């Protein structure tokens, strides 16, 4: 039997796409391997969000070239860099056999056929018309052994933020029919999943026959589902209807990832983010009033073209005012085909060392805030959905609170159980404690997978 190895870069959308690729390859008679040196087929599912991610892909491609030379492995590149670079990837890396875009995942068996039988190199990066695009249906057996799973509910993005490649690499927004999402949720419950995260580049602009708020509420009603999460959102789609859903439905997990990107209005304007800091904070305040126990995280870009020290001070002020539970912050990285790349010289390039120094200051501030917020949980008893053995200490159990806080604890609760944990210690990124009462037991026994059992490496 032929073996495949998938190297996944980037976001949760890519991780989910890799699962769909695995299912398509299994149907073509391939089996997974975690050892790329034994693979007959190596697929790189790539990320183009920052230059660094693209560089990582090229160095991995160099590594896999040896496997081709030694055992004639077929090598393919998928994901966002494939969509961005298309045939240029074949020119730059002559040992690559095929390049396929996010819309061509289901074409993998046909592509492999052409590479093997016609002995040609293939580029399949055509967009499927939005009307005709069919979201790959997940095989629930792929998720057996998991307590939480991600469900793709839409692809693409119609916004055009000045720094972002996603509209170029993922195309226009297409929403998945809500009936399919509910059916997939029900399938996942049958294999032991108790929490789902609805994903898309811009989920809260979902239009799959019902509104996004309705999609969330309907997913919460699927029997056996305990928690529903979602990511990633745009602040201008944080509607009153969505805020109301958080107020009335406790199964909507009280965690909201709401990327702000900058605390300066002139920078937000150049980023084409379509809101001001005060408008953003007004939405945040309304959300927190509706759901006081909510945790909020965000994304921030430091060093966007033209960002002054004064602009950056405003990002620090916003971080202080918003009191985020966590922040994903990065230095600005110029991306192909983006407005920011075109305007960089005009707006003013921020030197790399200045960007890095600002990022250090921002991350130090956020770490202090996360530590303070997490420390408030010491001495409290929190509800935790158990996901299995702790990744940091195999003698302990691991799970997350409804606020998406990581908890490593002493206890023996099975994966899928919801238990109380008495919190005894905290850090900026996690909590620790002792297991208390069991609040609910899993309906389906979840055979725990050894950590990192999947046949793909996430970089
Ligand atoms: S909303 Fe998000 S995915 Fe869409 S263009 Fe802006 S940053 Fe990119």
Tab-separated table of C-alpha atoms and ligand atoms in Angstrom:
chain	number	residue	atom	x	y	z
A	1	UNK	CA	0.000	0.000	0.000
A	2	UNK	CA	1.292	3.465	-0.884
A	3	UNK	CA	1.943	5.824	1.990
A	4	UNK	CA	1.354	9.561	2.224
A	5	UNK	CA	2.751	12.238	4.531
A	6	UNK	CA	1.153	15.705	4.869
A	7	UNK	CA	3.052	18.701	6.255
A	8	UNK	CA	0.514	21.333	7.361
A	9	UNK	CA	1.421	24.986	7.865
A	10	UNK	CA	-0.688	27.788	9.285
A	11	UNK	CA	-4.230	28.140	10.555
A	12	UNK	CA	-7.038	25.862	11.657
A	13	UNK	CA	-8.600	26.105	8.187
A	14	UNK	CA	-5.474	24.398	6.839
A	15	UNK	CA	-5.530	21.755	9.578
A	16	UNK	CA	-9.125	20.962	8.631
A	17	UNK	CA	-8.270	20.929	4.923
A	18	UNK	CA	-5.491	18.447	5.690
A	19	UNK	CA	-8.074	16.108	7.240
A	20	UNK	CA	-10.128	16.349	4.054
A	21	UNK	CA	-6.999	15.643	1.962
A	22	UNK	CA	-6.291	12.573	4.133
A	23	UNK	CA	-9.822	11.302	3.565
A	24	UNK	CA	-9.513	11.827	-0.230
A	25	UNK	CA	-6.160	9.984	-0.264
A	26	UNK	CA	-7.503	7.102	1.843
A	27	UNK	CA	-10.243	6.651	-0.771
A	28	UNK	CA	-7.462	6.371	-3.383
A	29	UNK	CA	-5.847	3.543	-1.437
A	30	UNK	CA	-3.150	5.515	0.359
A	31	UNK	CA	-2.279	4.960	3.995
A	32	UNK	CA	-0.868	7.602	6.326
A	33	UNK	CA	2.690	7.613	7.672
A	34	UNK	CA	4.214	9.939	10.258
A	35	UNK	CA	7.683	9.304	8.828
A	36	UNK	CA	8.207	11.343	5.664
A	37	UNK	CA	11.290	9.305	4.711
A	38	UNK	CA	9.016	6.295	4.178
A	39	UNK	CA	6.400	8.240	2.163
A	40	UNK	CA	5.526	7.603	-1.504
A	41	UNK	CA	3.624	10.894	-1.573
A	42	UNK	CA	4.478	14.103	0.301
A	43	UNK	CA	1.961	16.967	0.335
A	44	UNK	CA	2.710	20.405	1.792
A	45	UNK	CA	-0.439	22.270	2.837
A	46	UNK	CA	0.941	25.771	2.935
A	47	UNK	CA	0.343	29.191	4.538
A	48	UNK	CA	1.026	32.583	2.913
A	49	UNK	CA	-0.071	34.873	5.758
A	50	UNK	CA	3.527	36.004	6.486
A	51	UNK	CA	6.842	35.784	4.637
A	52	UNK	CA	8.222	33.560	7.392
A	53	UNK	CA	5.586	30.869	6.741
A	54	UNK	CA	6.492	30.861	3.051
A	55	UNK	CA	10.215	30.565	3.850
A	56	UNK	CA	9.497	27.605	6.128
A	57	UNK	CA	7.716	25.915	3.232
A	58	UNK	CA	10.681	26.366	0.875
A	59	UNK	CA	13.122	24.939	3.406
A	60	UNK	CA	10.827	21.955	3.979
A	61	UNK	CA	10.584	21.457	0.204
A	62	UNK	CA	14.391	21.277	0.103
A	63	UNK	CA	14.331	18.582	2.789
A	64	UNK	CA	11.713	16.501	0.947
A	65	UNK	CA	13.695	16.690	-2.297
A	66	UNK	CA	16.018	14.040	-0.795
A	67	UNK	CA	13.094	11.634	-0.414
A	68	UNK	CA	12.298	12.107	-4.077
A	69	UNK	CA	15.919	11.453	-5.064
A	70	UNK	CA	16.159	8.394	-2.776
A	71	UNK	CA	12.788	6.735	-3.277
A	72	UNK	CA	11.030	8.619	-6.132
A	73	UNK	CA	8.345	10.103	-3.868
A	74	UNK	CA	5.732	12.288	-5.563
A	75	UNK	CA	5.701	15.826	-4.128
A	76	UNK	CA	2.747	18.212	-4.185
A	77	UNK	CA	2.100	21.696	-2.826
A	78	UNK	CA	-1.373	22.806	-1.733
A	79	UNK	CA	-2.877	25.617	0.322
A	80	UNK	CA	-2.364	29.368	0.174
A	81	UNK	CA	1.176	29.582	-1.275
A	82	UNK	CA	0.088	27.176	-4.035
A	83	UNK	CA	-2.854	29.466	-4.849
A	84	UNK	CA	-0.652	32.552	-4.670
A	85	UNK	CA	2.307	31.268	-6.719
A	86	UNK	CA	0.651	28.675	-9.020
A	87	UNK	CA	3.027	27.463	-11.815
A	88	UNK	CA	5.866	29.676	-10.521
A	89	UNK	CA	6.329	27.059	-7.794
A	90	UNK	CA	7.127	24.411	-10.427
A	91	UNK	CA	9.737	26.717	-12.002
A	92	UNK	CA	11.356	27.506	-8.658
A	93	UNK	CA	11.296	23.867	-7.414
A	94	UNK	CA	11.659	21.504	-10.398
A	95	UNK	CA	11.268	18.460	-8.104
A	96	UNK	CA	7.641	19.420	-7.309
A	97	UNK	CA	5.125	17.311	-9.297
A	98	UNK	CA	1.889	19.187	-8.700
A	99	UNK	CA	0.420	22.390	-7.287
A	100	UNK	CA	-3.212	22.607	-6.200
A	101	UNK	CA	-5.316	25.335	-4.630
A	102	UNK	CA	-7.792	25.159	-1.695
A	103	UNK	CA	-10.684	24.693	-4.154
A	104	UNK	CA	-9.013	21.621	-5.692
A	105	UNK	CA	-8.678	19.382	-2.605
A	106	UNK	CA	-11.303	16.991	-3.942
A	107	UNK	CA	-9.366	16.735	-7.242
A	108	UNK	CA	-6.350	15.120	-5.503
A	109	UNK	CA	-7.070	11.559	-6.772
A	110	UNK	CA	-7.395	12.803	-10.382
A	111	UNK	CA	-4.263	14.940	-10.083
A	112	UNK	CA	-2.281	11.942	-8.770
A	113	UNK	CA	-3.584	9.842	-11.638
A	114	UNK	CA	-2.347	12.378	-14.186
A	115	UNK	CA	1.059	12.645	-12.512
A	116	UNK	CA	1.434	8.828	-12.406
A	117	UNK	CA	-0.146	7.808	-15.732
A	118	UNK	CA	0.391	10.817	-18.033
A	119	UNK	CA	3.753	11.593	-16.333
A	120	UNK	CA	2.947	15.346	-16.372
A	121	UNK	CA	3.355	18.079	-13.754
A	122	UNK	CA	-0.029	19.507	-12.795
A	123	UNK	CA	-1.225	22.963	-11.736
A	124	UNK	CA	-4.836	23.032	-10.504
A	125	UNK	CA	-5.567	26.422	-8.964
A	126	UNK	CA	-8.790	27.390	-10.694
A	127	UNK	CA	-11.499	28.831	-8.477
A	128	UNK	CA	-14.742	26.886	-8.388
A	129	UNK	CA	-17.680	29.207	-9.053
A	130	UNK	CA	-19.335	30.159	-5.755
A	131	UNK	CA	-22.653	28.712	-6.960
A	132	UNK	CA	-21.051	25.366	-7.740
A	133	UNK	CA	-18.605	25.082	-4.852
A	134	UNK	CA	-19.364	22.070	-2.647
A	135	UNK	CA	-17.715	21.900	0.789
A	136	UNK	CA	-16.032	18.526	1.363
A	137	UNK	CA	-18.086	16.507	3.882
A	138	UNK	CA	-15.979	15.316	6.829
A	139	UNK	CA	-15.794	11.580	7.549
A	140	UNK	CA	-16.748	11.427	11.272
A	141	UNK	CA	-14.448	8.435	11.790
A	142	UNK	CA	-11.530	10.829	11.246
A	143	UNK	CA	-12.555	12.510	14.509
A	144	UNK	CA	-13.075	9.359	16.600
A	145	UNK	CA	-10.859	9.765	19.666
A	146	UNK	CA	-11.419	13.521	19.807
A	147	UNK	CA	-13.627	15.448	22.246
A	148	UNK	CA	-13.469	18.706	20.291
A	149	UNK	CA	-13.485	19.223	16.533
A	150	UNK	CA	-13.454	22.033	13.970
A	151	UNK	CA	-16.185	22.416	11.333
A	152	UNK	CA	-15.576	24.529	8.243
A	153	UNK	CA	-18.696	26.644	7.644
A	154	UNK	CA	-17.362	29.057	5.066
A	155	UNK	CA	-14.358	29.853	2.939
A	156	UNK	CA	-12.843	33.019	1.499
A	157	UNK	CA	-13.263	36.646	2.477
A	158	UNK	CA	-14.948	39.653	0.819
A	159	UNK	CA	-13.091	42.192	2.952
A	160	UNK	CA	-9.894	43.669	1.535
A	161	UNK	CA	-7.751	44.519	4.526
A	162	UNK	CA	-4.673	46.231	3.145
A	163	UNK	CA	-2.161	43.732	4.657
A	164	UNK	CA	-3.965	40.480	3.956
A	165	UNK	CA	-3.457	37.823	1.272
A	166	UNK	CA	-6.505	35.744	2.201
A	167	UNK	CA	-8.891	37.215	-0.401
A	168	UNK	CA	-6.245	36.360	-3.056
A	169	UNK	CA	-5.477	32.864	-1.754
A	170	UNK	CA	-8.895	31.778	-0.507
A	171	UNK	CA	-11.182	33.659	-2.892
A	172	UNK	CA	-14.610	35.207	-2.394
A	173	UNK	CA	-16.798	34.257	0.548
A	174	UNK	CA	-18.848	31.109	0.134
A	175	UNK	CA	-21.038	29.934	3.024
A	176	UNK	CA	-21.844	26.272	3.593
A	177	UNK	CA	-25.571	25.380	3.758
A	178	UNK	CA	-26.557	25.326	7.454
A	179	UNK	CA	-28.239	21.932	7.053
A	180	UNK	CA	-24.859	20.395	6.142
A	181	UNK	CA	-23.193	22.006	9.147
A	182	UNK	CA	-25.875	20.660	11.498
A	183	UNK	CA	-25.642	17.179	9.947
A	184	UNK	CA	-21.852	17.146	10.347
A	185	UNK	CA	-22.229	18.270	13.972
A	186	UNK	CA	-24.644	15.399	14.674
A	187	UNK	CA	-22.230	12.922	13.041
A	188	UNK	CA	-19.393	14.156	15.224
A	189	UNK	CA	-21.457	13.712	18.407
A	190	UNK	CA	-21.860	10.028	17.476
A	191	UNK	CA	-18.065	9.527	17.652
A	192	UNK	CA	-17.667	11.302	20.992
A	193	UNK	CA	-17.224	14.972	20.097
A	194	UNK	CA	-18.878	17.284	22.684
A	195	UNK	CA	-17.521	20.671	21.536
A	196	UNK	CA	-17.329	22.074	18.006
A	197	UNK	CA	-15.604	25.194	16.679
A	198	UNK	CA	-17.175	26.704	13.556
A	199	UNK	CA	-14.371	28.061	11.371
A	200	UNK	CA	-13.905	30.387	8.432
A	201	UNK	CA	-11.754	33.362	7.592
A	202	UNK	CA	-14.650	35.637	8.487
A	203	UNK	CA	-17.318	33.484	10.146
A	204	UNK	CA	-19.582	36.235	11.410
A	205	UNK	CA	-20.423	37.259	7.835
A	206	UNK	CA	-21.858	33.758	7.297
A	207	UNK	CA	-24.865	33.539	4.942
A	208	UNK	CA	-25.616	29.833	4.530
A	209	UNK	CA	-29.429	30.157	4.521
A	210	UNK	CA	-29.655	31.593	8.055
A	211	UNK	CA	-27.714	34.299	9.884
A	212	UNK	CA	-24.512	33.479	11.776
A	213	UNK	CA	-26.248	34.045	15.124
A	214	UNK	CA	-28.977	31.589	14.086
A	215	UNK	CA	-26.282	29.124	12.909
A	216	UNK	CA	-24.702	29.239	16.362
A	217	UNK	CA	-28.033	28.783	18.174
A	218	UNK	CA	-29.057	25.864	15.913
A	219	UNK	CA	-25.696	24.145	16.442
A	220	UNK	CA	-26.148	24.441	20.218
A	221	UNK	CA	-29.452	22.560	19.861
A	222	UNK	CA	-27.820	19.454	18.337
A	223	UNK	CA	-28.305	16.738	20.996
A	224	UNK	CA	-25.025	15.824	22.710
A	225	UNK	CA	-23.265	19.123	21.946
A	226	UNK	CA	-22.086	20.865	25.146
A	227	UNK	CA	-20.132	23.812	23.752
A	228	UNK	CA	-19.996	25.764	20.497
A	229	UNK	CA	-17.074	28.051	19.589
A	230	UNK	CA	-16.136	29.906	16.401
A	231	UNK	CA	-13.207	31.731	14.798
A	232	UNK	CA	-12.275	34.121	13.094
A	233	UNK	CA	-14.467	37.224	13.158
A	234	UNK	CA	-14.393	40.795	11.858
A	235	UNK	CA	-15.498	43.518	14.305
A	236	UNK	CA	-17.802	45.164	11.757
A	237	UNK	CA	-19.873	41.975	11.665
A	238	UNK	CA	-20.311	41.832	15.459
A	239	UNK	CA	-24.074	42.390	15.257
A	240	UNK	CA	-26.610	43.012	18.028
A	241	UNK	CA	-28.196	39.694	16.996
A	242	UNK	CA	-24.906	37.874	17.678
A	243	UNK	CA	-24.471	39.657	21.018
A	244	UNK	CA	-28.033	38.661	21.964
A	245	UNK	CA	-27.242	35.013	21.108
A	246	UNK	CA	-24.370	35.136	23.620
A	247	UNK	CA	-26.784	36.513	26.229
A	248	UNK	CA	-29.456	33.833	25.841
A	249	UNK	CA	-27.543	30.616	24.982
A	250	UNK	CA	-25.027	29.379	27.618
A	251	UNK	CA	-23.766	26.657	25.264
A	252	UNK	CA	-22.173	29.360	23.118
A	253	UNK	CA	-18.790	29.250	24.822
A	254	UNK	CA	-17.931	32.603	26.499
A	255	UNK	CA	-14.824	33.268	24.432
A	256	UNK	CA	-14.641	35.685	21.510
A	257	UNK	CA	-11.595	36.128	19.277
A	258	UNK	CA	-12.023	39.682	17.944
A	259	UNK	CA	-8.992	40.836	15.909
A	260	UNK	CA	-8.375	44.587	16.326
A	261	UNK	CA	-5.005	44.768	14.515
A	262	UNK	CA	-4.124	48.310	15.788
A	263	UNK	CA	-5.108	50.846	18.453
A	264	UNK	CA	-4.591	53.839	16.162
A	265	UNK	CA	-7.406	55.197	13.967
A	266	UNK	CA	-5.099	56.518	11.191
A	267	UNK	CA	-3.444	53.056	11.017
A	268	UNK	CA	-6.853	51.277	11.034
A	269	UNK	CA	-7.912	53.560	8.164
A	270	UNK	CA	-4.832	52.647	6.097
A	271	UNK	CA	-5.411	48.979	6.985
A	272	UNK	CA	-8.974	49.344	5.579
A	273	UNK	CA	-10.426	47.771	8.720
A	274	UNK	CA	-13.665	49.772	8.509
A	275	UNK	CA	-14.003	50.683	12.216
A	276	UNK	CA	-12.505	53.139	14.701
A	277	UNK	CA	-11.061	52.266	18.104
A	278	UNK	CA	-14.102	53.774	19.871
A	279	UNK	CA	-16.521	51.825	17.659
A	280	UNK	CA	-14.565	48.632	18.400
A	281	UNK	CA	-14.577	49.294	22.157
A	282	UNK	CA	-18.311	50.113	22.060
A	283	UNK	CA	-19.002	46.703	20.503
A	284	UNK	CA	-16.733	45.014	23.037
A	285	UNK	CA	-18.470	46.736	25.965
A	286	UNK	CA	-21.874	45.692	24.636
A	287	UNK	CA	-20.700	42.073	24.280
A	288	UNK	CA	-19.262	42.035	27.805
A	289	UNK	CA	-22.481	43.520	29.209
A	290	UNK	CA	-24.483	40.740	27.543
A	291	UNK	CA	-22.094	37.987	28.719
A	292	UNK	CA	-20.079	39.129	31.752
A	293	UNK	CA	-18.072	35.879	32.017
A	294	UNK	CA	-16.715	36.202	28.459
A	295	UNK	CA	-12.985	35.998	27.673
A	296	UNK	CA	-11.752	38.067	24.723
A	297	UNK	CA	-8.619	37.572	22.644
A	298	UNK	CA	-7.339	39.454	19.629
A	299	UNK	CA	-4.775	39.837	16.827
A	300	UNK	CA	-2.434	42.831	16.502
A	301	UNK	CA	-0.001	43.827	13.750
A	302	UNK	CA	2.958	45.972	14.848
A	303	UNK	CA	4.962	48.124	12.459
A	304	UNK	CA	2.333	48.565	9.730
A	305	UNK	CA	3.643	51.051	7.112
A	306	UNK	CA	3.538	54.604	8.443
A	307	UNK	CA	3.054	53.511	12.097
A	308	UNK	CA	4.613	56.168	14.352
A	309	UNK	CA	5.665	55.786	18.007
A	310	UNK	CA	2.500	57.743	18.859
A	311	UNK	CA	0.342	55.258	16.874
A	312	UNK	CA	2.041	52.409	18.700
A	313	UNK	CA	1.424	54.080	22.079
A	314	UNK	CA	-2.258	53.999	21.156
A	315	UNK	CA	-2.039	50.234	20.594
A	316	UNK	CA	-0.536	49.883	24.071
A	317	UNK	CA	-3.328	52.080	25.520
A	318	UNK	CA	-5.989	49.980	23.775
A	319	UNK	CA	-4.422	46.786	25.135
A	320	UNK	CA	-4.554	48.287	28.630
A	321	UNK	CA	-8.191	49.432	28.200
A	322	UNK	CA	-9.484	46.225	26.567
A	323	UNK	CA	-7.853	43.894	29.120
A	324	UNK	CA	-7.617	40.972	26.669
A	325	UNK	CA	-7.180	37.456	28.002
A	326	UNK	CA	-4.681	36.904	25.206
A	327	UNK	CA	-3.219	38.477	22.101
A	328	UNK	CA	-1.640	37.017	18.936
A	329	UNK	CA	0.750	39.748	17.840
A	330	UNK	CA	3.121	39.866	14.884
A	331	UNK	CA	5.393	42.288	13.065
A	332	UNK	CA	3.970	43.531	9.754
A	333	UNK	CA	5.056	41.328	6.836
A	334	UNK	CA	4.649	42.698	3.291
A	335	UNK	CA	2.523	40.324	1.185
A	336	UNK	CA	2.105	40.054	-2.605
A	337	UNK	CA	-0.888	41.706	-4.284
A	338	UNK	CA	-1.831	43.672	-1.136
A	339	UNK	CA	-2.590	47.406	-0.963
A	340	UNK	CA	-0.026	47.849	1.835
A	341	UNK	CA	2.776	46.522	-0.391
A	342	UNK	CA	1.817	48.985	-3.127
A	343	UNK	CA	1.672	51.921	-0.658
A	344	UNK	CA	4.586	50.951	1.611
A	345	UNK	CA	7.043	53.564	0.308
A	346	UNK	CA	4.388	56.297	0.305
A	347	UNK	CA	3.211	55.512	3.849
A	348	UNK	CA	6.710	54.911	5.192
A	349	UNK	CA	8.502	51.617	5.904
A	350	UNK	CA	9.041	50.927	9.628
A	351	UNK	CA	12.592	49.552	10.132
A	352	UNK	CA	12.653	45.871	11.209
A	353	UNK	CA	14.501	46.511	14.473
A	354	UNK	CA	11.873	49.131	15.417
A	355	UNK	CA	9.069	46.645	14.673
A	356	UNK	CA	10.710	43.953	16.795
A	357	UNK	CA	11.352	46.341	19.698
A	358	UNK	CA	7.704	47.467	19.655
A	359	UNK	CA	6.501	43.850	19.480
A	360	UNK	CA	8.583	43.036	22.580
A	361	UNK	CA	6.970	45.916	24.499
A	362	UNK	CA	3.466	44.906	23.429
A	363	UNK	CA	3.953	41.231	24.288
A	364	UNK	CA	5.430	42.117	27.694
A	365	UNK	CA	2.369	44.264	28.461
A	366	UNK	CA	-0.070	41.557	27.330
A	367	UNK	CA	1.786	38.883	29.306
A	368	UNK	CA	1.409	40.954	32.471
A	369	UNK	CA	-2.330	41.382	31.809
A	370	UNK	CA	-2.853	37.654	31.053
A	371	UNK	CA	-0.972	36.713	34.234
A	372	UNK	CA	-3.151	39.056	36.336
A	373	UNK	CA	-6.409	37.802	34.771
A	374	UNK	CA	-5.426	34.145	35.130
A	375	UNK	CA	-4.273	34.671	38.731
A	376	UNK	CA	-7.832	35.761	39.619
A	377	UNK	CA	-8.886	32.121	39.082
A	378	UNK	CA	-6.645	30.717	41.848
A	379	UNK	CA	-8.856	29.464	44.677
A	380	UNK	CA	-11.880	29.213	42.379
A	381	UNK	CA	-13.586	26.024	41.097
A	382	UNK	CA	-13.943	25.964	37.309
A	383	UNK	CA	-15.801	23.734	34.856
A	384	UNK	CA	-13.435	21.841	32.529
A	385	UNK	CA	-14.162	19.692	29.450
A	386	UNK	CA	-11.518	16.968	29.663
A	387	UNK	CA	-9.637	16.360	26.412
A	388	UNK	CA	-7.097	13.779	27.606
A	389	UNK	CA	-3.536	13.559	28.986
A	390	UNK	CA	-1.701	16.804	29.630
A	391	UNK	CA	0.781	17.642	26.858
A	392	UNK	CA	3.222	19.017	29.443
A	393	UNK	CA	2.915	16.252	32.087
A	394	UNK	CA	1.571	12.816	31.108
A	395	UNK	CA	0.626	12.066	34.739
A	396	UNK	CA	-1.884	14.919	34.650
A	397	UNK	CA	-5.147	15.463	32.748
A	398	UNK	CA	-5.788	18.330	30.316
A	399	UNK	CA	-8.907	20.279	29.367
A	400	UNK	CA	-10.266	23.767	28.823
A	401	UNK	CA	-12.752	26.004	30.578
A	402	UNK	CA	-15.697	27.528	28.664
A	403	UNK	CA	-13.475	30.673	28.391
A	404	UNK	CA	-10.945	28.518	26.445
A	405	UNK	CA	-8.409	28.637	29.295
A	406	UNK	CA	-6.050	25.674	29.367
A	407	UNK	CA	-6.163	23.622	32.588
A	408	UNK	CA	-3.704	20.869	33.550
A	409	UNK	CA	-4.907	19.034	36.644
A	410	UNK	CA	-4.434	16.049	38.964
A	411	UNK	CA	-7.268	13.591	38.420
A	412	UNK	CA	-8.499	10.605	36.464
A	413	UNK	CA	-11.554	11.866	34.574
A	414	UNK	CA	-11.947	10.303	31.110
A	415	UNK	CA	-11.775	12.359	27.930
A	416	UNK	CA	-15.193	13.812	27.207
A	417	UNK	CA	-16.177	14.250	30.853
A	418	UNK	CA	-17.025	17.691	32.226
A	419	UNK	CA	-15.598	18.071	35.724
A	420	UNK	CA	-15.000	20.706	38.363
A	421	UNK	CA	-11.349	21.635	38.937
A	422	UNK	CA	-10.172	23.519	42.038
A	423	UNK	CA	-7.583	25.983	40.692
A	424	UNK	CA	-4.339	26.091	42.724
A	425	UNK	CA	-1.844	27.798	40.393
A	426	UNK	CA	-1.740	29.980	37.278
A	427	UNK	CA	0.588	31.376	34.622
A	428	UNK	CA	0.029	33.731	31.687
A	429	UNK	CA	-1.009	30.807	29.449
A	430	UNK	CA	-2.551	28.140	31.680
A	431	UNK	CA	-4.091	27.097	35.004
A	432	UNK	CA	-3.388	24.115	37.279
A	433	UNK	CA	-5.374	22.325	39.974
A	434	UNK	CA	-7.133	19.261	41.370
A	435	UNK	CA	-10.143	17.413	39.999
A	436	UNK	CA	-13.414	17.764	41.936
A	437	UNK	CA	-16.953	16.561	41.154
A	438	UNK	CA	-17.887	15.098	37.767
A	439	UNK	CA	-20.646	17.264	36.248
A	440	UNK	CA	-21.346	15.066	33.213
A	441	UNK	CA	-19.880	11.882	31.758
A	442	UNK	CA	-19.201	11.276	28.075
A	443	UNK	CA	-22.049	9.528	26.231
A	444	UNK	CA	-19.460	7.874	23.970
A	445	UNK	CA	-16.237	6.404	25.383
A	446	UNK	CA	-13.409	8.280	23.673
A	447	UNK	CA	-10.356	6.040	23.113
A	448	UNK	CA	-7.527	8.502	23.773
A	449	UNK	CA	-5.085	8.912	20.892
A	450	UNK	CA	-1.411	9.013	21.865
A	451	UNK	CA	-0.350	12.657	21.695
A	452	UNK	CA	0.585	13.797	18.105
A	453	UNK	CA	-0.703	10.549	16.501
A	454	UNK	CA	-1.891	12.288	13.357
A	455	UNK	CA	-0.032	11.651	10.100
A	456	UNK	CA	0.645	15.310	9.578
A	457	UNK	CA	3.071	17.769	11.084
A	458	UNK	CA	1.623	21.205	11.916
A	459	UNK	CA	4.285	23.969	11.591
B	1	LIG	S1	-11.151	40.106	7.300
B	1	LIG	FE1	-9.436	38.812	7.893
B	1	LIG	S2	-9.219	37.307	6.241
B	1	LIG	FE2	-10.480	38.999	5.475
B	1	LIG	S3	-9.057	40.383	4.425
B	1	LIG	FE3	-9.313	41.116	6.550
B	1	LIG	S4	-7.661	40.131	7.728
B	1	LIG	FE4	-7.861	39.027	5.769
